[in-house]
Coordinates of C-alpha atoms and ligand atoms in Angstrom, one line a residue:
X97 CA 7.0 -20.4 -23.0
X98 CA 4.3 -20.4 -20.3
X99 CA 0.2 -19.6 -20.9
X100 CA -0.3 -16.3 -20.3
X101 CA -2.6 -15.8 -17.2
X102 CA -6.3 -14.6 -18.4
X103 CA -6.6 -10.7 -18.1
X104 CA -9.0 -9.1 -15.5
X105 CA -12.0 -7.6 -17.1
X106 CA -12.3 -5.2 -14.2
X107 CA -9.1 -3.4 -14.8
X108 CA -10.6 -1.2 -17.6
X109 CA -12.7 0.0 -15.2
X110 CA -10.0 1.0 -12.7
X111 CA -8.0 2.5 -15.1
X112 CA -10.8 4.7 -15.7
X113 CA -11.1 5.6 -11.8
X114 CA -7.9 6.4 -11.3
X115 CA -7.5 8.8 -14.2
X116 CA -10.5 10.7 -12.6
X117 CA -8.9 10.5 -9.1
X118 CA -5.7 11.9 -10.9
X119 CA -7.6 14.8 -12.8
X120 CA -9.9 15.6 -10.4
X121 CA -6.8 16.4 -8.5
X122 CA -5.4 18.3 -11.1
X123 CA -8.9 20.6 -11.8
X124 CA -8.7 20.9 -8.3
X125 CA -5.4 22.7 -8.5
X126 CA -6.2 24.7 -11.1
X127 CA -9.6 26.0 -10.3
X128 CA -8.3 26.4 -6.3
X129 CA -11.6 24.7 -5.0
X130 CA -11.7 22.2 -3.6
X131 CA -8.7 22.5 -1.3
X132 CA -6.1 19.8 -1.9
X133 CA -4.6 17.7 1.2
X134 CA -1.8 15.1 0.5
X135 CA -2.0 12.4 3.2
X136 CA 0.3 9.4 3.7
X137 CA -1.3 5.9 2.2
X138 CA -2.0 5.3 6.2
X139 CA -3.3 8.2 7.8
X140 CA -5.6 10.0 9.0
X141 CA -7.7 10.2 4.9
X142 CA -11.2 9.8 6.3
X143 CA -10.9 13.1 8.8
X144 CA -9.5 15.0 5.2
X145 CA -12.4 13.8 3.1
X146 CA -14.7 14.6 5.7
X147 CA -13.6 18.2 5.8
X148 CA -14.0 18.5 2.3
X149 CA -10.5 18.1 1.0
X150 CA -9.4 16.5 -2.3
X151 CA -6.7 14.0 -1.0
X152 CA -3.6 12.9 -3.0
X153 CA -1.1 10.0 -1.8
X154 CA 2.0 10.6 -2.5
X155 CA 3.2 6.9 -2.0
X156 CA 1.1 6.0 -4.7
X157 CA 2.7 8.5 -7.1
X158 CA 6.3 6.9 -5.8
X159 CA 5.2 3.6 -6.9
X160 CA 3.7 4.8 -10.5
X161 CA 7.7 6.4 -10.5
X162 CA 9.1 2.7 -9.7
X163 CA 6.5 1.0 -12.1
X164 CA 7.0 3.4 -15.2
X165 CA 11.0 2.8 -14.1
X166 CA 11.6 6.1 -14.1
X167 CA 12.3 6.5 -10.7
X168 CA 16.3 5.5 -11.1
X169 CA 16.8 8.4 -12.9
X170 CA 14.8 10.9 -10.4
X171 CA 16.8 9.2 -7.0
X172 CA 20.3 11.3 -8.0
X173 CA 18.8 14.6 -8.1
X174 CA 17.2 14.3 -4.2
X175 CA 20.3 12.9 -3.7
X176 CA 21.8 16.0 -5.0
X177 CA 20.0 18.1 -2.3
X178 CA 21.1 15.9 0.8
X179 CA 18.7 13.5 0.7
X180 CA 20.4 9.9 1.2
X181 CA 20.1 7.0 -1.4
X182 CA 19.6 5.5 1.9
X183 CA 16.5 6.6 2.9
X184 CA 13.3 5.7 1.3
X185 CA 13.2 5.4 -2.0
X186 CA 9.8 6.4 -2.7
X187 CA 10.9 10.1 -0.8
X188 CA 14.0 10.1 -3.2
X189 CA 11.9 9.6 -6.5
X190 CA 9.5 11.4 -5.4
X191 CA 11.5 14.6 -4.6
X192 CA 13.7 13.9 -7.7
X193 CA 10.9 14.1 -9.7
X194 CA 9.7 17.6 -8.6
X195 CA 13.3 18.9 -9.1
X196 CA 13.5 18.0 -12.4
X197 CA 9.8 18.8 -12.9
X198 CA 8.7 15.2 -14.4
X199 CA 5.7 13.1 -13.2
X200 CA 4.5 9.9 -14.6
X201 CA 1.1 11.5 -14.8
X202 CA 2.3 13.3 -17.6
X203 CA 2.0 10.2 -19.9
X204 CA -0.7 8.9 -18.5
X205 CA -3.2 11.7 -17.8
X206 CA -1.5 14.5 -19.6
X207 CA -1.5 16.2 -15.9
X208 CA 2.1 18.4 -16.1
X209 CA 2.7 18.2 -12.9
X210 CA 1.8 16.9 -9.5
X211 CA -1.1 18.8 -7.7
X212 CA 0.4 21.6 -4.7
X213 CA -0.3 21.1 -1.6
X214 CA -2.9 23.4 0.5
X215 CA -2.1 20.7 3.3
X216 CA 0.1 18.3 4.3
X217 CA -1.1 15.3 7.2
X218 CA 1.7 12.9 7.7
X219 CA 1.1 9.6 10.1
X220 CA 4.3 8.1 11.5
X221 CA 2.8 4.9 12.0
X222 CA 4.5 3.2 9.0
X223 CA 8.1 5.4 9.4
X224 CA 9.6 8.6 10.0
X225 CA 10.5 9.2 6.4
X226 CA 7.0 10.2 5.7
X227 CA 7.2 13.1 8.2
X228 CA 10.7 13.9 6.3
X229 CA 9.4 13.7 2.5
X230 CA 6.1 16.3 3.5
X231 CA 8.3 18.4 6.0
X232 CA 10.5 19.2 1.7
X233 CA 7.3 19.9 0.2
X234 CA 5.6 21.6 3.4
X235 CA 9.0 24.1 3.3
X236 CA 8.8 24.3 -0.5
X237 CA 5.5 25.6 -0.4
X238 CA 5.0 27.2 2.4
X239 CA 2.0 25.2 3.4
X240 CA 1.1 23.6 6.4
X241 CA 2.1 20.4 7.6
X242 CA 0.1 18.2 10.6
X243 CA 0.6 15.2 11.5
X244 CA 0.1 12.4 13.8
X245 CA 2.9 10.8 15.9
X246 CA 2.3 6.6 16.4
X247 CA 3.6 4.4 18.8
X248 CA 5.5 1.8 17.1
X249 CA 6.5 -2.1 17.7
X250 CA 3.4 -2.5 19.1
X251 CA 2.0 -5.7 20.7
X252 CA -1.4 -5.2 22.4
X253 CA -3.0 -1.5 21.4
X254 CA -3.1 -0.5 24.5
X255 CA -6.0 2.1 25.3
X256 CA -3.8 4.9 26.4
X257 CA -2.3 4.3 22.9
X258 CA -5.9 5.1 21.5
X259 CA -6.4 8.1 23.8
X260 CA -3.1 9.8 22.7
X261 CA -4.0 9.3 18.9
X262 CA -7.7 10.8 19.2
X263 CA -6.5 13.9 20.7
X264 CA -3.8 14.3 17.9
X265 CA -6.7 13.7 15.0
X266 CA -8.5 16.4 17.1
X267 CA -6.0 18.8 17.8
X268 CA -5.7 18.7 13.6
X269 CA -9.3 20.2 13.2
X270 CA -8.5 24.1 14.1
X271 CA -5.8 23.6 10.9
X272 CA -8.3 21.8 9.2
X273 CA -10.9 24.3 9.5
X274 CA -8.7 26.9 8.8
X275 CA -7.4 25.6 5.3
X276 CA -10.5 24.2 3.8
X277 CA -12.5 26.8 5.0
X278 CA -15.3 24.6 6.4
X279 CA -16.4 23.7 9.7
X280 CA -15.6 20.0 11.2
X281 CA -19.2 18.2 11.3
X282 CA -19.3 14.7 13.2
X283 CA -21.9 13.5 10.8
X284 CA -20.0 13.5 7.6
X285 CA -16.8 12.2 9.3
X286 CA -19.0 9.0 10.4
X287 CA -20.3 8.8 6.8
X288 CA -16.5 9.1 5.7
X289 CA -15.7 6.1 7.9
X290 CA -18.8 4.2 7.1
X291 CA -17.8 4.7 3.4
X292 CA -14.3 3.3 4.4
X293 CA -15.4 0.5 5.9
X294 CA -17.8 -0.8 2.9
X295 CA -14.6 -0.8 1.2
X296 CA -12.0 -2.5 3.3
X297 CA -14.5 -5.5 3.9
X298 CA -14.6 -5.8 -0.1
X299 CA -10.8 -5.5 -0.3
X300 CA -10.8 -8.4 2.3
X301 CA -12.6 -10.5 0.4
X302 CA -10.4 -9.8 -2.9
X303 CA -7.6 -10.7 -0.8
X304 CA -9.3 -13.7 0.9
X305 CA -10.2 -14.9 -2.4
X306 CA -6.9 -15.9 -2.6
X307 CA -7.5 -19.0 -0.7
X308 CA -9.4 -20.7 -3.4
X309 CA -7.5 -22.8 -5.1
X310 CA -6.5 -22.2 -7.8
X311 CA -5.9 -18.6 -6.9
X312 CA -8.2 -16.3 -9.0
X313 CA -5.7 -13.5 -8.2
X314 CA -2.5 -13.3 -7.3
X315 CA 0.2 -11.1 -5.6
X316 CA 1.1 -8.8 -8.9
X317 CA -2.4 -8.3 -10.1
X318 CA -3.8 -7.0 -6.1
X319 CA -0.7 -4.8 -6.1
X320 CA -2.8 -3.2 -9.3
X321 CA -6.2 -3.4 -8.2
X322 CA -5.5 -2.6 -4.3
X323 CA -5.2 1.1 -5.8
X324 CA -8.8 2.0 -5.3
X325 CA -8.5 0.8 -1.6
X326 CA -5.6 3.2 -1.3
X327 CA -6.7 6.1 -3.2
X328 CA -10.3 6.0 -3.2
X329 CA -11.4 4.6 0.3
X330 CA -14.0 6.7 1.9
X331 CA -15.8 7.1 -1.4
X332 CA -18.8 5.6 -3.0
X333 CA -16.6 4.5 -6.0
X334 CA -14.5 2.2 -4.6
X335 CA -17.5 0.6 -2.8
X336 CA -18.8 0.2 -6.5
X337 CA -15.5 -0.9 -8.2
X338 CA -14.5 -4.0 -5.7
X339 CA -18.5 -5.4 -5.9
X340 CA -17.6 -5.4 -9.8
X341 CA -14.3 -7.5 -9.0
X342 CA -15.9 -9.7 -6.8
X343 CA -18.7 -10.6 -9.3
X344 CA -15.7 -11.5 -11.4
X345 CA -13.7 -13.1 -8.8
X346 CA -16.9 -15.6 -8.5
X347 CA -17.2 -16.4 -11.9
X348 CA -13.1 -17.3 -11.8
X349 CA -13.5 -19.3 -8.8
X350 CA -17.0 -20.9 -10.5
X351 CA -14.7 -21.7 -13.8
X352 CA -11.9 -22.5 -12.2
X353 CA -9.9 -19.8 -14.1
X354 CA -6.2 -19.7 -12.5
X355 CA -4.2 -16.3 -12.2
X356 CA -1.1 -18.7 -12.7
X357 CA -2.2 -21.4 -15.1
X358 CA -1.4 -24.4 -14.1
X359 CA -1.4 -23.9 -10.5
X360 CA 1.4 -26.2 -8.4
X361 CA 2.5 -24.0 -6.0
X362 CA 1.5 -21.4 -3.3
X363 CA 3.6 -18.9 -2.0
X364 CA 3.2 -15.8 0.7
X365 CA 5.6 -12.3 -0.3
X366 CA 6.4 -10.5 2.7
X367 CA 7.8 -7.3 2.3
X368 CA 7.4 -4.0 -0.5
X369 CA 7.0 -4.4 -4.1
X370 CA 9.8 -4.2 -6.4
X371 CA 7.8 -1.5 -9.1
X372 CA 10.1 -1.9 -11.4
X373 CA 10.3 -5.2 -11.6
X374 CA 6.6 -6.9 -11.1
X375 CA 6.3 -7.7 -15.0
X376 CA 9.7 -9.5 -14.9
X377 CA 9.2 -11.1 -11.5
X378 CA 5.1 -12.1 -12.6
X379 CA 6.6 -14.3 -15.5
X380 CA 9.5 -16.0 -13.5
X381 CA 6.1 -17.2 -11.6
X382 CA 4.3 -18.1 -14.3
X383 CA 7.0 -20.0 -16.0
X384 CA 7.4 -22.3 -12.7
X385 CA 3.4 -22.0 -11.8
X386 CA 4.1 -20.9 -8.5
X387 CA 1.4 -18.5 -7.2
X388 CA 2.5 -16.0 -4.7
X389 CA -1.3 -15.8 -3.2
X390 CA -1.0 -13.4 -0.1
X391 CA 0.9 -10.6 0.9
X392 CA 0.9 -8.3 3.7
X393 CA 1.7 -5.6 1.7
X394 CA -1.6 -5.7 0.1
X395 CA -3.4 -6.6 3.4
X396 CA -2.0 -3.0 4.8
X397 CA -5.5 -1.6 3.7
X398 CA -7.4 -4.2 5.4
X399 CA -9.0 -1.7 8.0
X400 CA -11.4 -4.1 10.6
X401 CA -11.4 -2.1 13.6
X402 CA -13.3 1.2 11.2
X403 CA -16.5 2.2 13.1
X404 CA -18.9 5.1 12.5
X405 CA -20.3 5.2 15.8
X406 CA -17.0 5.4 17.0
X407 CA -15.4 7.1 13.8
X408 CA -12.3 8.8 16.0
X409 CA -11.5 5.8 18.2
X410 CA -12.1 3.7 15.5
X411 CA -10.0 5.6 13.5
X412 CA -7.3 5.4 15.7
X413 CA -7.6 1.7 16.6
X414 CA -7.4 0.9 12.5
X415 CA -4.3 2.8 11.8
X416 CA -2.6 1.5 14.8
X417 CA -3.3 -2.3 14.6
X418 CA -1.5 -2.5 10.7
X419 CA 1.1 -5.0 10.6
X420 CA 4.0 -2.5 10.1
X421 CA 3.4 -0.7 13.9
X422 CA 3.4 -4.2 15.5
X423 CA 6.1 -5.8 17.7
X424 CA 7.9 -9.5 16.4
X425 CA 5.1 -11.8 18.3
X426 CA 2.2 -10.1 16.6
X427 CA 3.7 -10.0 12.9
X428 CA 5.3 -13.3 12.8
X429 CA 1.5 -14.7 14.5
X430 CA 0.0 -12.9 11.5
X431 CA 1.9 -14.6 8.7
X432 CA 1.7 -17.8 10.3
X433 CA -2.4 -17.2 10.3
X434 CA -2.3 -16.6 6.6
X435 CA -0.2 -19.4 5.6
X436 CA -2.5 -21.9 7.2
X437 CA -5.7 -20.7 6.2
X438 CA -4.2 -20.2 2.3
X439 CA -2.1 -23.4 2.8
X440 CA 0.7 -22.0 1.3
X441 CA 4.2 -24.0 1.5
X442 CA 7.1 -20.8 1.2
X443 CA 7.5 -17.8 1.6
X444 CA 9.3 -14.6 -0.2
X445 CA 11.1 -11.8 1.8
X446 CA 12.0 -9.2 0.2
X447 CA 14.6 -7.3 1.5
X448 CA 14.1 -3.9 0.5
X449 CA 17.5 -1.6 1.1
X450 CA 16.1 1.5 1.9
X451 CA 12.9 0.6 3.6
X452 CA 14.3 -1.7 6.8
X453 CA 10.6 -0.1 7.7
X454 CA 9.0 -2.7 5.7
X455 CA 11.4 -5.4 5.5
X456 CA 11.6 -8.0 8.1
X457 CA 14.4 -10.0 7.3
X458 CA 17.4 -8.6 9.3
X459 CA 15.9 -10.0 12.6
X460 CA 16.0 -13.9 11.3
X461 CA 12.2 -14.1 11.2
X462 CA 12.9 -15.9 7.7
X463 CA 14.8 -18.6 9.9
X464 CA 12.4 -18.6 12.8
X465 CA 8.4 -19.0 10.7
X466 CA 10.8 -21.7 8.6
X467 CA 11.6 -23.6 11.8
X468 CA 8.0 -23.2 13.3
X469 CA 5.8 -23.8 10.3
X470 CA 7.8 -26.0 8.1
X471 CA 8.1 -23.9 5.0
X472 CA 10.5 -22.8 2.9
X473 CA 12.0 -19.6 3.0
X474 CA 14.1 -17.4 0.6
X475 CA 15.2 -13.9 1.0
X476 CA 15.7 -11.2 -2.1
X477 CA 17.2 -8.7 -1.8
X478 CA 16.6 -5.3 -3.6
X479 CA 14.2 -2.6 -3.2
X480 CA 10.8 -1.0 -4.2
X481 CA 12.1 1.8 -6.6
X482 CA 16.2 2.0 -6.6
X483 CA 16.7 -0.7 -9.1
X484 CA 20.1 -0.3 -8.4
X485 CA 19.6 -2.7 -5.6
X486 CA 18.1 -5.7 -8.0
X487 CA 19.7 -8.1 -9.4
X488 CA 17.4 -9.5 -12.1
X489 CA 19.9 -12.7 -12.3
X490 CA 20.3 -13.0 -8.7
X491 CA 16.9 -12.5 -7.9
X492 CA 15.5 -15.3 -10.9
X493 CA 18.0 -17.8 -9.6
X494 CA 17.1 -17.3 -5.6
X495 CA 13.9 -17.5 -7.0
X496 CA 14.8 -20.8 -9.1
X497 CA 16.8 -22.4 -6.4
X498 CA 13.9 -21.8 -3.5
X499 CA 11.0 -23.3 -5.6
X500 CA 13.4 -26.2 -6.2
X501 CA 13.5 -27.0 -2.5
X502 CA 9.9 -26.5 -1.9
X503 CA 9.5 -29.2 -4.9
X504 CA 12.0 -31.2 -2.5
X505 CA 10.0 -31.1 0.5
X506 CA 6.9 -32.3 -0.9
Ligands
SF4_275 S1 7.1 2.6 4.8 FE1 9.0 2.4 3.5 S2 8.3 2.7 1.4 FE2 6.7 3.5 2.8 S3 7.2 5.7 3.0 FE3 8.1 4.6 4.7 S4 10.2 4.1 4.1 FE4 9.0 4.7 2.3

């Protein structure tokens, strides 16, 4: 038996946040007013809250299908309808879902079902799937779909790469305009990205917080409280929420309260989530105090280059410089950057099967940071929702077997 990491006050209050995000959403719906816009966890959210839309992410309700594990069940009925159980697995779930007519939000909010879309804005910048999983709903509903086209494996942005996305944000506003029924005014999209900003400097610090040692926080509980960064950026709210959590985050770091008691250990996790699995994979951590303290799947919503004097080039520049557009150089540069500053001695890639988007295992960057940074490396495989891709054995003794080494090495 291992201590059982200290809860985080905070999450009460996020819990609360997200249920008004979630029936906000759902009043919205019902009452028609205001408009409802789903956008991709990357895109273009601050032009959509700035034209007056309520905005729903999709992803997010894929990963509450892969936490709640009912996601397995929903995959066979895309499936069904010609969508691969080899293409992302949020898109599966997701679709799955709205066949059968289910929604995790059901339980939790006592929402029946997911709110329609007036609007759909898509950004390629993370994968192509996204543009797939709207194009279903955008056909189901008849409602129109925009989107925003990204240059990918990107080392240096480039200005023409900038250029090219401003014009697609802009050539979005006629739509815009046309669906919410209001007119595009400069002033409240800079206000939007100001509002952005505030919060991605706050989720930095959450994130750089990490670097204390011990860890106040680690990789399982910023996969939880990164949701107001995701959901709720360009709002006052999550401005207010992540000042709460860092007023806690001080008093752990003050006290010296550990997120893994017992601290000997500190370990990177590159790659998705496995939803359905964070419990089981948060106590296999625990049990060998080994804290996974950064991630770059919670750094994703880390957005430096935001601007409001600039809010469309800005714009622009933050969704184009995330880790997932970027070329090898720049993302294997980026992890080595955060294993130094957090001092952090292996790393976990997770191999997810049906997001190779995400994944960065096939082109032997495991072997490569190994070699040029001296840490230890260990692949799982499995993925964010299908959990017929994990192997809870496999994984705990890959898991086992890699902390062993590091032990080894010191
Ligand atoms: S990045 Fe991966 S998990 Fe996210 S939508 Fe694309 S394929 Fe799915």
């Amino acid at each position: 038996m291992f201590e059982a990491p200290p809860p985080i006050k905070a999450t009460k209050q996020m819990k609360k946040l997200m249920a008004k995000h979630f029936l906000d959403l759902d009043r919205a719906k019902k009452e028609g007013s205001p408009k409802v816009a789903w956008c991709t966890s990357v895109g273009p959210a601050e032009l959509l809250l700035s034209m007056g839309f309520d905005v729903y992410y999709p992803e997010n309700h894929g990963a509450l299908l892969g936490a709640t594990r009912m996601a397995a069940d929903m995959i066979p009925y895309a499936n069904a309808e010609g969508y691969s159980p080899d293409i992302c697995s949020y898109l599966t779930s997701d679709v799955g879902a709205y066949i059968k007519g289910v929604t995790p939000l059901t339980r939790a909010y006592g929402i029946e079902t997911i709110p329609k879309a007036d609007l759909l804005a898509f950004n390629t910048n993370q994968c192509r799937d996204v543009q797939d999983w709207f194009g279903y709903y955008s056909r189901k509903w008849q409602a129109p779909m925009v989107g925003v086209r990204t240059h990918r494996q990107v080392g240096e942005v480039k200005d023409y790469y900038i250029e090219d996305i401003v014009g697609q944000f802009k050539d979005m506003i006629p739509t815009l305009e046309e669906v919410s029924g209001n007119k595009f005014d400069i002033d409240r999209l800079r206000e939007t990205v100001r509002l952005s900003k505030e919060c991605t400097v706050r989720w930095r610090k959450v994130l750089e917080a990490g670097a204390h040692r011990p860890a106040p926080m680690n990789f399982f509980d910023y996969t939880i409280h990164m949701a107001p960064a995701v959901v709720l950026r360009g709002k006052p709210e999550a401005i207010e929420y992540y000042d709460l959590l860092l007023e806690e985050i001080e008093v752990r770091k003050r006290e010296g309260i550990a997120s893994v008691p017992g601290e000997r250990m500190r370990l990177y996790w590159e790659g998705m989530p496995v939803w359905g699995r964070l419990r089981m994979l948060s106590d296999i951590m625990n049990e060998m105090q080994a804290a996974i303290v950064a991630s770059t799947y919670c750094n994703s919503w880390i957005f430096d280059a935001f601007d409001e004097r600039e809010p469309f080039e800005s714009m622009a520049r933050a969704y184009t410089e995330l880790f997932i557009v970027r070329d090898e150089d720049y993302k294997e540069k980026y992890i080595t950057d955060w294993i130094e500053k957090f001092g952090i001695q292996g790393i976990i890639f997770h191999n997810a099967k049906t997001c190779p988007n995400n994944s960065n295992t096939c082109y032997a960057m495991p072997q490569r940071l190994a070699e040029k940074l001296g840490v230890t490396t260990v692949v799982i495989d499995g993925d964010l929702n299908d959990m017929r891709c994990f192997s809870d054995e496999q994984a705990k003794t890959n898991l086992e077997a890699f902390v062993e080494q590091i032990e080894e090495r010191a």
